[in-house]
PDB file of C-alpha atoms in Angstrom:
ATOM      1  CA  UNK A   1      -0.168  23.171 -69.906  1.00 83.00           C
ATOM      2  CA  UNK A   2      -2.884  21.576 -67.743  1.00 85.00           C
ATOM      3  CA  UNK A   3      -6.241  23.384 -67.511  1.00 87.00           C
ATOM      4  CA  UNK A   4      -6.008  25.143 -64.269  1.00 88.00           C
ATOM      5  CA  UNK A   5      -5.796  28.370 -62.236  1.00 88.00           C
ATOM      6  CA  UNK A   6      -4.259  28.406 -58.707  1.00 87.00           C
ATOM      7  CA  UNK A   7      -3.808  31.918 -57.775  1.00 85.00           C
ATOM      8  CA  UNK A   8      -5.229  35.305 -58.865  1.00 90.00           C
ATOM      9  CA  UNK A   9      -3.243  38.320 -57.799  1.00 89.00           C
ATOM     10  CA  UNK A  10      -4.716  41.808 -57.631  1.00 88.00           C
ATOM     11  CA  UNK A  11      -1.926  44.400 -57.893  1.00 85.00           C
ATOM     12  CA  UNK A  12      -3.390  47.279 -55.840  1.00 85.00           C
ATOM     13  CA  UNK A  13      -2.202  50.787 -55.396  1.00 83.00           C
ATOM     14  CA  UNK A  14      -2.759  50.675 -51.594  1.00 88.00           C
ATOM     15  CA  UNK A  15      -2.262  47.338 -49.910  1.00 91.00           C
ATOM     16  CA  UNK A  16      -3.532  48.640 -46.522  1.00 94.00           C
ATOM     17  CA  UNK A  17      -6.723  49.803 -48.070  1.00 89.00           C
ATOM     18  CA  UNK A  18      -7.198  46.520 -49.894  1.00 90.00           C
ATOM     19  CA  UNK A  19      -6.679  44.603 -46.596  1.00 93.00           C
ATOM     20  CA  UNK A  20      -9.219  46.848 -44.852  1.00 91.00           C
ATOM     21  CA  UNK A  21     -11.840  46.104 -47.538  1.00 89.00           C
ATOM     22  CA  UNK A  22     -11.361  42.361 -47.845  1.00 92.00           C
ATOM     23  CA  UNK A  23     -10.354  41.415 -44.403  1.00 93.00           C
ATOM     24  CA  UNK A  24     -11.970  43.989 -42.109  1.00 91.00           C
ATOM     25  CA  UNK A  25     -14.802  45.152 -44.359  1.00 90.00           C
ATOM     26  CA  UNK A  26     -16.009  41.893 -45.854  1.00 89.00           C
ATOM     27  CA  UNK A  27     -14.639  39.712 -42.997  1.00 92.00           C
ATOM     28  CA  UNK A  28     -12.792  37.315 -45.233  1.00 92.00           C
ATOM     29  CA  UNK A  29     -10.313  35.108 -43.556  1.00 94.00           C
ATOM     30  CA  UNK A  30      -6.625  35.284 -44.713  1.00 93.00           C
ATOM     31  CA  UNK A  31      -4.790  31.937 -45.316  1.00 91.00           C
ATOM     32  CA  UNK A  32      -1.626  33.879 -44.905  1.00 90.00           C
ATOM     33  CA  UNK A  33      -1.266  37.595 -43.954  1.00 92.00           C
ATOM     34  CA  UNK A  34       2.135  39.092 -44.407  1.00 91.00           C
ATOM     35  CA  UNK A  35       3.220  42.661 -44.444  1.00 92.00           C
ATOM     36  CA  UNK A  36       3.744  42.670 -48.154  1.00 91.00           C
ATOM     37  CA  UNK A  37       0.931  40.202 -49.355  1.00 91.00           C
ATOM     38  CA  UNK A  38      -2.305  38.761 -48.229  1.00 93.00           C
ATOM     39  CA  UNK A  39      -3.686  35.353 -49.425  1.00 93.00           C
ATOM     40  CA  UNK A  40      -7.347  34.654 -49.123  1.00 92.00           C
ATOM     41  CA  UNK A  41      -8.922  31.341 -50.296  1.00 93.00           C
ATOM     42  CA  UNK A  42     -11.793  31.984 -52.616  1.00 91.00           C
ATOM     43  CA  UNK A  43     -12.473  28.362 -54.033  1.00 92.00           C
ATOM     44  CA  UNK A  44     -11.246  24.910 -53.477  1.00 90.00           C
ATOM     45  CA  UNK A  45      -7.524  25.131 -54.232  1.00 87.00           C
ATOM     46  CA  UNK A  46      -7.693  28.742 -55.357  1.00 91.00           C
ATOM     47  CA  UNK A  47      -6.187  31.761 -53.589  1.00 92.00           C
ATOM     48  CA  UNK A  48      -6.899  35.466 -54.232  1.00 92.00           C
ATOM     49  CA  UNK A  49      -3.747  37.411 -53.398  1.00 90.00           C
ATOM     50  CA  UNK A  50      -3.505  41.077 -52.627  1.00 91.00           C
ATOM     51  CA  UNK A  51      -0.093  42.554 -53.633  1.00 89.00           C
ATOM     52  CA  UNK A  52       1.271  45.940 -54.330  1.00 87.00           C
ATOM     53  CA  UNK A  53       0.833  46.945 -58.042  1.00 83.00           C
ATOM     54  CA  UNK A  54       4.430  48.181 -58.367  1.00 84.00           C
ATOM     55  CA  UNK A  55       5.767  45.085 -56.754  1.00 86.00           C
ATOM     56  CA  UNK A  56       3.612  42.836 -59.082  1.00 83.00           C
ATOM     57  CA  UNK A  57       4.981  44.836 -62.170  1.00 81.00           C
ATOM     58  CA  UNK A  58       8.472  44.328 -60.870  1.00 81.00           C
ATOM     59  CA  UNK A  59       8.027  40.709 -60.192  1.00 83.00           C
ATOM     60  CA  UNK A  60       6.573  40.103 -63.674  1.00 78.00           C
ATOM     61  CA  UNK A  61       9.222  42.349 -65.171  1.00 77.00           C
ATOM     62  CA  UNK A  62       6.725  44.456 -66.901  1.00 75.00           C
ATOM     63  CA  UNK A  63       6.859  48.267 -66.842  1.00 71.00           C
ATOM     64  CA  UNK A  64       3.936  49.485 -64.632  1.00 68.00           C
ATOM     65  CA  UNK A  65       3.792  52.858 -66.241  1.00 56.00           C
ATOM     66  CA  UNK A  66       3.865  51.671 -69.817  1.00 47.00           C
ATOM     67  CA  UNK A  67       1.036  49.385 -69.145  1.00 48.00           C
ATOM     68  CA  UNK A  68      -0.974  52.492 -68.258  1.00 46.00           C
ATOM     69  CA  UNK A  69      -2.479  50.852 -65.172  1.00 49.00           C
ATOM     70  CA  UNK A  70      -2.681  52.022 -61.623  1.00 50.00           C
ATOM     71  CA  UNK A  71      -3.870  48.487 -60.796  1.00 55.00           C
ATOM     72  CA  UNK A  72      -2.936  45.305 -62.455  1.00 72.00           C
ATOM     73  CA  UNK A  73      -3.412  41.611 -62.021  1.00 78.00           C
ATOM     74  CA  UNK A  74      -2.054  38.195 -62.827  1.00 84.00           C
ATOM     75  CA  UNK A  75      -3.318  34.669 -62.911  1.00 88.00           C
ATOM     76  CA  UNK A  76      -1.147  31.783 -61.667  1.00 88.00           C
ATOM     77  CA  UNK A  77      -0.845  28.252 -62.813  1.00 90.00           C
ATOM     78  CA  UNK A  78       1.104  26.019 -60.219  1.00 90.00           C
ATOM     79  CA  UNK A  79       3.240  23.067 -61.343  1.00 93.00           C
ATOM     80  CA  UNK A  80       4.578  20.125 -59.534  1.00 92.00           C
ATOM     81  CA  UNK A  81       8.353  20.585 -59.936  1.00 95.00           C
ATOM     82  CA  UNK A  82      10.809  23.432 -60.718  1.00 96.00           C
ATOM     83  CA  UNK A  83      11.519  21.870 -64.077  1.00 97.00           C
ATOM     84  CA  UNK A  84       7.938  21.954 -65.152  1.00 96.00           C
ATOM     85  CA  UNK A  85       8.029  25.857 -65.065  1.00 96.00           C
ATOM     86  CA  UNK A  86      10.083  26.258 -68.210  1.00 97.00           C
ATOM     87  CA  UNK A  87       8.311  23.429 -69.894  1.00 96.00           C
ATOM     88  CA  UNK A  88       4.881  24.946 -69.287  1.00 94.00           C
ATOM     89  CA  UNK A  89       6.112  28.404 -70.436  1.00 95.00           C
ATOM     90  CA  UNK A  90       7.461  26.792 -73.659  1.00 96.00           C
ATOM     91  CA  UNK A  91       4.156  25.156 -74.267  1.00 94.00           C
ATOM     92  CA  UNK A  92       2.309  28.498 -73.919  1.00 92.00           C
ATOM     93  CA  UNK A  93       4.837  30.194 -76.196  1.00 94.00           C
ATOM     94  CA  UNK A  94       4.254  27.434 -78.850  1.00 92.00           C
ATOM     95  CA  UNK A  95       0.476  28.154 -78.568  1.00 90.00           C
ATOM     96  CA  UNK A  96       0.940  31.927 -79.181  1.00 88.00           C
ATOM     97  CA  UNK A  97       1.925  33.515 -75.841  1.00 90.00           C
ATOM     98  CA  UNK A  98       4.722  35.876 -75.286  1.00 91.00           C
ATOM     99  CA  UNK A  99       7.394  35.081 -72.753  1.00 92.00           C
ATOM    100  CA  UNK A 100       7.711  37.943 -70.351  1.00 89.00           C
ATOM    101  CA  UNK A 101       9.995  36.475 -67.685  1.00 91.00           C
ATOM    102  CA  UNK A 102      11.823  33.194 -68.378  1.00 95.00           C
ATOM    103  CA  UNK A 103      11.800  30.561 -65.712  1.00 96.00           C
ATOM    104  CA  UNK A 104      14.039  31.499 -62.806  1.00 95.00           C
ATOM    105  CA  UNK A 105      14.401  31.424 -59.009  1.00 95.00           C
ATOM    106  CA  UNK A 106      11.740  33.697 -57.377  1.00 90.00           C
ATOM    107  CA  UNK A 107      12.544  36.073 -54.547  1.00 86.00           C
ATOM    108  CA  UNK A 108      10.194  34.041 -52.358  1.00 86.00           C
ATOM    109  CA  UNK A 109      12.153  30.839 -52.657  1.00 89.00           C
ATOM    110  CA  UNK A 110      10.404  29.012 -55.459  1.00 93.00           C
ATOM    111  CA  UNK A 111      10.829  28.804 -59.217  1.00 95.00           C
ATOM    112  CA  UNK A 112       8.662  30.875 -61.510  1.00 94.00           C
ATOM    113  CA  UNK A 113       8.264  32.657 -64.781  1.00 93.00           C
ATOM    114  CA  UNK A 114       5.540  34.796 -66.588  1.00 91.00           C
ATOM    115  CA  UNK A 115       3.962  34.743 -69.989  1.00 89.00           C
ATOM    116  CA  UNK A 116       1.414  36.965 -71.518  1.00 87.00           C
ATOM    117  CA  UNK A 117      -1.459  35.576 -73.492  1.00 85.00           C
ATOM    118  CA  UNK A 118      -2.341  37.076 -76.921  1.00 81.00           C
ATOM    119  CA  UNK A 119      -4.500  39.759 -75.155  1.00 77.00           C
ATOM    120  CA  UNK A 120      -1.768  40.695 -72.766  1.00 79.00           C
ATOM    121  CA  UNK A 121      -3.063  38.983 -69.636  1.00 82.00           C
ATOM    122  CA  UNK A 122      -0.253  37.895 -67.391  1.00 84.00           C
ATOM    123  CA  UNK A 123      -0.013  34.228 -66.301  1.00 89.00           C
ATOM    124  CA  UNK A 124       2.599  33.302 -63.659  1.00 91.00           C
ATOM    125  CA  UNK A 125       3.779  29.756 -63.869  1.00 92.00           C
ATOM    126  CA  UNK A 126       5.323  28.604 -60.556  1.00 93.00           C
ATOM    127  CA  UNK A 127       6.548  25.793 -58.403  1.00 95.00           C
ATOM    128  CA  UNK A 128       6.007  26.700 -54.778  1.00 91.00           C
ATOM    129  CA  UNK A 129       7.285  24.175 -52.352  1.00 91.00           C
ATOM    130  CA  UNK A 130       5.429  26.120 -49.482  1.00 88.00           C
ATOM    131  CA  UNK A 131       2.077  25.704 -51.009  1.00 86.00           C
ATOM    132  CA  UNK A 132      -0.107  22.601 -50.782  1.00 86.00           C
ATOM    133  CA  UNK A 133      -3.667  21.590 -51.521  1.00 85.00           C
ATOM    134  CA  UNK A 134      -5.465  19.097 -49.265  1.00 87.00           C
ATOM    135  CA  UNK A 135      -7.995  16.583 -50.753  1.00 88.00           C
ATOM    136  CA  UNK A 136     -10.967  18.877 -49.787  1.00 85.00           C
ATOM    137  CA  UNK A 137      -9.298  21.877 -51.800  1.00 83.00           C
ATOM    138  CA  UNK A 138      -8.106  23.718 -48.713  1.00 87.00           C
ATOM    139  CA  UNK A 139      -4.856  25.550 -49.479  1.00 86.00           C
ATOM    140  CA  UNK A 140      -1.994  25.841 -47.062  1.00 87.00           C
ATOM    141  CA  UNK A 141       0.682  28.343 -47.938  1.00 83.00           C
ATOM    142  CA  UNK A 142       3.883  29.054 -45.935  1.00 81.00           C
ATOM    143  CA  UNK A 143       6.896  31.269 -46.358  1.00 77.00           C
ATOM    144  CA  UNK A 144       9.733  29.428 -48.066  1.00 76.00           C
ATOM    145  CA  UNK A 145      13.250  29.878 -47.066  1.00 71.00           C
ATOM    146  CA  UNK A 146      14.482  31.877 -49.899  1.00 63.00           C
ATOM    147  CA  UNK A 147      18.170  31.554 -48.706  1.00 56.00           C
TER     148      UNK A 147
ATOM    149  CA  UNK B   1     -20.570  38.536 -48.690  1.00 84.00           C
ATOM    150  CA  UNK B   2     -19.228  35.038 -48.493  1.00 85.00           C
ATOM    151  CA  UNK B   3     -15.615  34.419 -49.236  1.00 87.00           C
ATOM    152  CA  UNK B   4     -15.647  33.108 -52.755  1.00 88.00           C
ATOM    153  CA  UNK B   5     -14.864  33.562 -56.411  1.00 87.00           C
ATOM    154  CA  UNK B   6     -16.914  31.715 -59.142  1.00 87.00           C
ATOM    155  CA  UNK B   7     -15.977  33.227 -62.368  1.00 85.00           C
ATOM    156  CA  UNK B   8     -13.075  35.180 -63.690  1.00 90.00           C
ATOM    157  CA  UNK B   9     -13.819  37.049 -66.964  1.00 89.00           C
ATOM    158  CA  UNK B  10     -11.100  38.208 -69.298  1.00 88.00           C
ATOM    159  CA  UNK B  11     -12.198  41.058 -71.501  1.00 85.00           C
ATOM    160  CA  UNK B  12     -10.134  40.493 -74.647  1.00 85.00           C
ATOM    161  CA  UNK B  13      -9.757  42.623 -77.716  1.00 83.00           C
ATOM    162  CA  UNK B  14     -10.114  39.707 -80.113  1.00 87.00           C
ATOM    163  CA  UNK B  15     -12.262  36.776 -78.917  1.00 91.00           C
ATOM    164  CA  UNK B  16     -11.306  34.481 -81.896  1.00 94.00           C
ATOM    165  CA  UNK B  17      -7.653  35.003 -81.079  1.00 89.00           C
ATOM    166  CA  UNK B  18      -8.293  34.201 -77.327  1.00 90.00           C
ATOM    167  CA  UNK B  19     -10.184  31.011 -78.379  1.00 93.00           C
ATOM    168  CA  UNK B  20      -7.377  30.024 -80.613  1.00 91.00           C
ATOM    169  CA  UNK B  21      -4.948  30.384 -77.796  1.00 88.00           C
ATOM    170  CA  UNK B  22      -6.736  28.644 -74.889  1.00 91.00           C
ATOM    171  CA  UNK B  23      -8.839  26.099 -76.798  1.00 93.00           C
ATOM    172  CA  UNK B  24      -6.697  25.247 -79.907  1.00 91.00           C
ATOM    173  CA  UNK B  25      -3.257  26.240 -78.650  1.00 90.00           C
ATOM    174  CA  UNK B  26      -3.313  24.933 -75.013  1.00 89.00           C
ATOM    175  CA  UNK B  27      -5.948  22.335 -75.698  1.00 92.00           C
ATOM    176  CA  UNK B  28      -8.242  23.426 -72.775  1.00 92.00           C
ATOM    177  CA  UNK B  29     -11.782  21.988 -72.989  1.00 94.00           C
ATOM    178  CA  UNK B  30     -14.680  24.543 -72.899  1.00 93.00           C
ATOM    179  CA  UNK B  31     -17.489  23.896 -70.532  1.00 91.00           C
ATOM    180  CA  UNK B  32     -19.630  25.993 -72.948  1.00 90.00           C
ATOM    181  CA  UNK B  33     -18.519  27.521 -76.216  1.00 92.00           C
ATOM    182  CA  UNK B  34     -20.792  30.125 -77.610  1.00 91.00           C
ATOM    183  CA  UNK B  35     -20.114  32.652 -80.417  1.00 92.00           C
ATOM    184  CA  UNK B  36     -19.914  35.516 -77.926  1.00 91.00           C
ATOM    185  CA  UNK B  37     -18.372  33.832 -74.974  1.00 91.00           C
ATOM    186  CA  UNK B  38     -16.290  30.824 -73.952  1.00 93.00           C
ATOM    187  CA  UNK B  39     -16.261  29.222 -70.535  1.00 93.00           C
ATOM    188  CA  UNK B  40     -13.446  27.023 -69.364  1.00 92.00           C
ATOM    189  CA  UNK B  41     -13.232  25.367 -66.009  1.00 93.00           C
ATOM    190  CA  UNK B  42      -9.972  26.096 -64.291  1.00 91.00           C
ATOM    191  CA  UNK B  43     -10.548  24.911 -60.613  1.00 92.00           C
ATOM    192  CA  UNK B  44     -13.293  23.035 -58.755  1.00 90.00           C
ATOM    193  CA  UNK B  45     -16.338  25.270 -59.108  1.00 87.00           C
ATOM    194  CA  UNK B  46     -14.440  28.002 -61.019  1.00 91.00           C
ATOM    195  CA  UNK B  47     -14.736  29.181 -64.564  1.00 92.00           C
ATOM    196  CA  UNK B  48     -12.479  31.311 -66.683  1.00 92.00           C
ATOM    197  CA  UNK B  49     -14.607  33.116 -69.312  1.00 90.00           C
ATOM    198  CA  UNK B  50     -13.321  34.813 -72.447  1.00 91.00           C
ATOM    199  CA  UNK B  51     -15.459  37.766 -73.514  1.00 89.00           C
ATOM    200  CA  UNK B  52     -15.174  40.767 -75.761  1.00 87.00           C
ATOM    201  CA  UNK B  53     -13.556  43.759 -73.738  1.00 83.00           C
ATOM    202  CA  UNK B  54     -16.080  46.216 -75.112  1.00 84.00           C
ATOM    203  CA  UNK B  55     -18.997  43.824 -74.220  1.00 86.00           C
ATOM    204  CA  UNK B  56     -17.536  43.435 -70.723  1.00 83.00           C
ATOM    205  CA  UNK B  57     -17.276  47.259 -70.301  1.00 81.00           C
ATOM    206  CA  UNK B  58     -20.903  47.599 -71.618  1.00 81.00           C
ATOM    207  CA  UNK B  59     -22.163  44.933 -69.335  1.00 83.00           C
ATOM    208  CA  UNK B  60     -20.523  46.407 -66.281  1.00 78.00           C
ATOM    209  CA  UNK B  61     -21.619  49.859 -67.364  1.00 77.00           C
ATOM    210  CA  UNK B  62     -18.092  51.175 -67.205  1.00 75.00           C
ATOM    211  CA  UNK B  63     -16.541  53.360 -69.953  1.00 71.00           C
ATOM    212  CA  UNK B  64     -13.945  51.199 -71.702  1.00 67.00           C
ATOM    213  CA  UNK B  65     -12.054  54.188 -73.189  1.00 56.00           C
ATOM    214  CA  UNK B  66     -11.879  56.118 -69.953  1.00 47.00           C
ATOM    215  CA  UNK B  67     -10.594  53.061 -68.189  1.00 48.00           C
ATOM    216  CA  UNK B  68      -7.570  53.269 -70.438  1.00 46.00           C
ATOM    217  CA  UNK B  69      -7.640  49.582 -71.086  1.00 49.00           C
ATOM    218  CA  UNK B  70      -7.522  47.567 -74.241  1.00 49.00           C
ATOM    219  CA  UNK B  71      -8.185  44.553 -72.067  1.00 55.00           C
ATOM    220  CA  UNK B  72     -10.037  44.378 -68.793  1.00 72.00           C
ATOM    221  CA  UNK B  73     -11.368  41.721 -66.423  1.00 78.00           C
ATOM    222  CA  UNK B  74     -13.834  41.083 -63.741  1.00 84.00           C
ATOM    223  CA  UNK B  75     -14.246  38.560 -60.906  1.00 88.00           C
ATOM    224  CA  UNK B  76     -17.692  37.006 -60.084  1.00 88.00           C
ATOM    225  CA  UNK B  77     -19.314  36.016 -56.944  1.00 90.00           C
ATOM    226  CA  UNK B  78     -22.371  33.807 -57.488  1.00 90.00           C
ATOM    227  CA  UNK B  79     -25.270  33.831 -55.010  1.00 92.00           C
ATOM    228  CA  UNK B  80     -28.210  31.516 -54.371  1.00 92.00           C
ATOM    229  CA  UNK B  81     -31.046  33.681 -55.183  1.00 95.00           C
ATOM    230  CA  UNK B  82     -31.984  36.848 -57.233  1.00 96.00           C
ATOM    231  CA  UNK B  83     -32.651  38.780 -53.948  1.00 97.00           C
ATOM    232  CA  UNK B  84     -29.109  37.995 -52.724  1.00 96.00           C
ATOM    233  CA  UNK B  85     -27.533  40.098 -55.467  1.00 96.00           C
ATOM    234  CA  UNK B  86     -28.627  43.488 -54.025  1.00 97.00           C
ATOM    235  CA  UNK B  87     -27.885  42.351 -50.502  1.00 96.00           C
ATOM    236  CA  UNK B  88     -24.302  41.358 -51.305  1.00 94.00           C
ATOM    237  CA  UNK B  89     -23.705  44.519 -53.317  1.00 95.00           C
ATOM    238  CA  UNK B  90     -24.953  46.505 -50.299  1.00 96.00           C
ATOM    239  CA  UNK B  91     -22.650  44.622 -48.046  1.00 94.00           C
ATOM    240  CA  UNK B  92     -19.749  45.387 -50.271  1.00 92.00           C
ATOM    241  CA  UNK B  93     -20.661  49.077 -50.401  1.00 94.00           C
ATOM    242  CA  UNK B  94     -20.829  49.270 -46.695  1.00 92.00           C
ATOM    243  CA  UNK B  95     -17.198  47.705 -46.488  1.00 90.00           C
ATOM    244  CA  UNK B  96     -15.942  50.425 -48.821  1.00 88.00           C
ATOM    245  CA  UNK B  97     -16.735  49.346 -52.375  1.00 90.00           C
ATOM    246  CA  UNK B  98     -18.379  51.575 -55.063  1.00 91.00           C
ATOM    247  CA  UNK B  99     -21.545  50.407 -56.711  1.00 92.00           C
ATOM    248  CA  UNK B 100     -20.914  50.302 -60.509  1.00 89.00           C
ATOM    249  CA  UNK B 101     -24.179  48.724 -61.626  1.00 91.00           C
ATOM    250  CA  UNK B 102     -27.070  48.194 -59.224  1.00 95.00           C
ATOM    251  CA  UNK B 103     -28.741  44.769 -59.089  1.00 96.00           C
ATOM    252  CA  UNK B 104     -30.960  44.164 -62.140  1.00 95.00           C
ATOM    253  CA  UNK B 105     -32.032  41.617 -64.671  1.00 95.00           C
ATOM    254  CA  UNK B 106     -28.965  40.567 -66.921  1.00 90.00           C
ATOM    255  CA  UNK B 107     -29.151  40.299 -70.615  1.00 85.00           C
ATOM    256  CA  UNK B 108     -28.598  36.552 -70.252  1.00 86.00           C
ATOM    257  CA  UNK B 109     -31.642  35.942 -68.159  1.00 89.00           C
ATOM    258  CA  UNK B 110     -30.230  36.047 -64.562  1.00 93.00           C
ATOM    259  CA  UNK B 111     -29.918  38.786 -62.035  1.00 95.00           C
ATOM    260  CA  UNK B 112     -26.727  40.713 -61.467  1.00 94.00           C
ATOM    261  CA  UNK B 113     -24.913  43.881 -60.642  1.00 92.00           C
ATOM    262  CA  UNK B 114     -21.328  45.140 -60.328  1.00 91.00           C
ATOM    263  CA  UNK B 115     -19.208  46.825 -57.614  1.00 89.00           C
ATOM    264  CA  UNK B 116     -15.614  48.024 -57.714  1.00 86.00           C
ATOM    265  CA  UNK B 117     -13.315  47.351 -54.825  1.00 85.00           C
ATOM    266  CA  UNK B 118     -11.251  50.234 -53.505  1.00 81.00           C
ATOM    267  CA  UNK B 119      -8.522  49.626 -56.052  1.00 77.00           C
ATOM    268  CA  UNK B 120     -11.108  49.648 -58.835  1.00 79.00           C
ATOM    269  CA  UNK B 121     -11.175  45.829 -59.473  1.00 82.00           C
ATOM    270  CA  UNK B 122     -14.636  44.921 -60.812  1.00 84.00           C
ATOM    271  CA  UNK B 123     -16.720  42.219 -59.056  1.00 88.00           C
ATOM    272  CA  UNK B 124     -19.820  40.965 -60.605  1.00 91.00           C
ATOM    273  CA  UNK B 125     -22.521  39.703 -58.220  1.00 92.00           C
ATOM    274  CA  UNK B 126     -24.846  37.240 -59.899  1.00 92.00           C
ATOM    275  CA  UNK B 127     -27.530  34.796 -59.677  1.00 95.00           C
ATOM    276  CA  UNK B 128     -27.465  32.381 -62.652  1.00 91.00           C
ATOM    277  CA  UNK B 129     -30.204  29.775 -62.712  1.00 90.00           C
ATOM    278  CA  UNK B 130     -28.324  28.095 -65.577  1.00 88.00           C
ATOM    279  CA  UNK B 131     -25.223  27.388 -63.550  1.00 86.00           C
ATOM    280  CA  UNK B 132     -24.726  24.577 -61.102  1.00 86.00           C
ATOM    281  CA  UNK B 133     -21.738  23.098 -59.314  1.00 85.00           C
ATOM    282  CA  UNK B 134     -21.624  19.340 -58.680  1.00 87.00           C
ATOM    283  CA  UNK B 135     -20.224  17.849 -55.437  1.00 88.00           C
ATOM    284  CA  UNK B 136     -16.875  17.251 -57.052  1.00 85.00           C
ATOM    285  CA  UNK B 137     -16.694  20.919 -58.181  1.00 83.00           C
ATOM    286  CA  UNK B 138     -17.539  20.370 -61.750  1.00 87.00           C
ATOM    287  CA  UNK B 139     -19.465  23.356 -63.129  1.00 86.00           C
ATOM    288  CA  UNK B 140     -22.399  22.950 -65.570  1.00 87.00           C
ATOM    289  CA  UNK B 141     -23.423  26.110 -67.406  1.00 83.00           C
ATOM    290  CA  UNK B 142     -26.322  26.373 -69.836  1.00 81.00           C
ATOM    291  CA  UNK B 143     -27.900  29.257 -71.646  1.00 77.00           C
ATOM    292  CA  UNK B 144     -30.865  30.667 -69.717  1.00 76.00           C
ATOM    293  CA  UNK B 145     -34.040  31.736 -71.534  1.00 71.00           C
ATOM    294  CA  UNK B 146     -33.827  35.546 -71.240  1.00 63.00           C
ATOM    295  CA  UNK B 147     -37.342  35.939 -72.459  1.00 56.00           C
TER     296      UNK B 147
END
C-alpha cells in the first residue's frame, strides 16, 4: 500500500449545518457540491468531504450506534485500477488491519472497500474513474454513471 | 481562514501498535519518528501524525472520557505567524465554530489553539516554526526548542 491519503470524509450529523459552516461561514470553495455530499480541496490532491454520518456508517458497513459516535470519519487511499482495491486491502490485512468491507462495486459507480487500522480508524480503498489529479495537485471529481 | 489542511492526527490507544502497523506493516517512511509522536507524509504538504489518544485529548483540552472515544482525531491548519492563530480561530468562531482552546503557546514550542466545527470535529490552528513545506510539497518537520 503506497504511502498516501486522497480523501478525508467527515461523517456529520447535519450536512446542511456542515455546508453552512465550511462553504458559507469560512467561504471555502467546493470542488463538487451535491445534495448528499460536498467535496472541498484542502491540499494538493487531497479532498475533504462532508457526508451524512449514518450514510458513512452504512457505506463502510459499520454500525453507527455500536461505534458510539454521533460523528465519524474515514480516510481514503485511491488506487489506479479496480483490481488494486482488493490487493491493497489484502496488504493492509497482512500488516494487521481488519477488513471491514471487502472490495466491491460502490454505489457511486467505482470500486471500493474498507479496512480498519489496529486503533479502529477506517480507511476506504477506492478506484474512482471520475476523479483525477492534475500535475499541480488540483483535483477534479465528477459523478460516475453507476448504471 | 484559508482553505487548507496540513496535518491529520490520529489519537490512538496504543502508539507502539500504530507504529508497527504503519511503519513496519505497511512500510511507510516517517518524516519524523519520536517516542511520543510519529509523522508520516501522505500527500504534498500533508502529514498524518500518530499520537496517544489521551495526549491528544489533553492537548486539545477536551475530556477523553466524556467524548466517549477510545480513539480520536484532529485536523490541523497551519498559519504563517503566531498572531494568525488567534485571528483564524476568531474567524472560525464567527462562522459557527466553538472555541475549544484559545490561542496560546504549545508545549512543543509553537503557538496553537483548537476549535470544534458544528459537528464537533476538532481543528487545531497552529504556527510551527519547525515545519516547512518545499516547493514540491515535501514537508520537513523538526523539534522546536520549547524553552
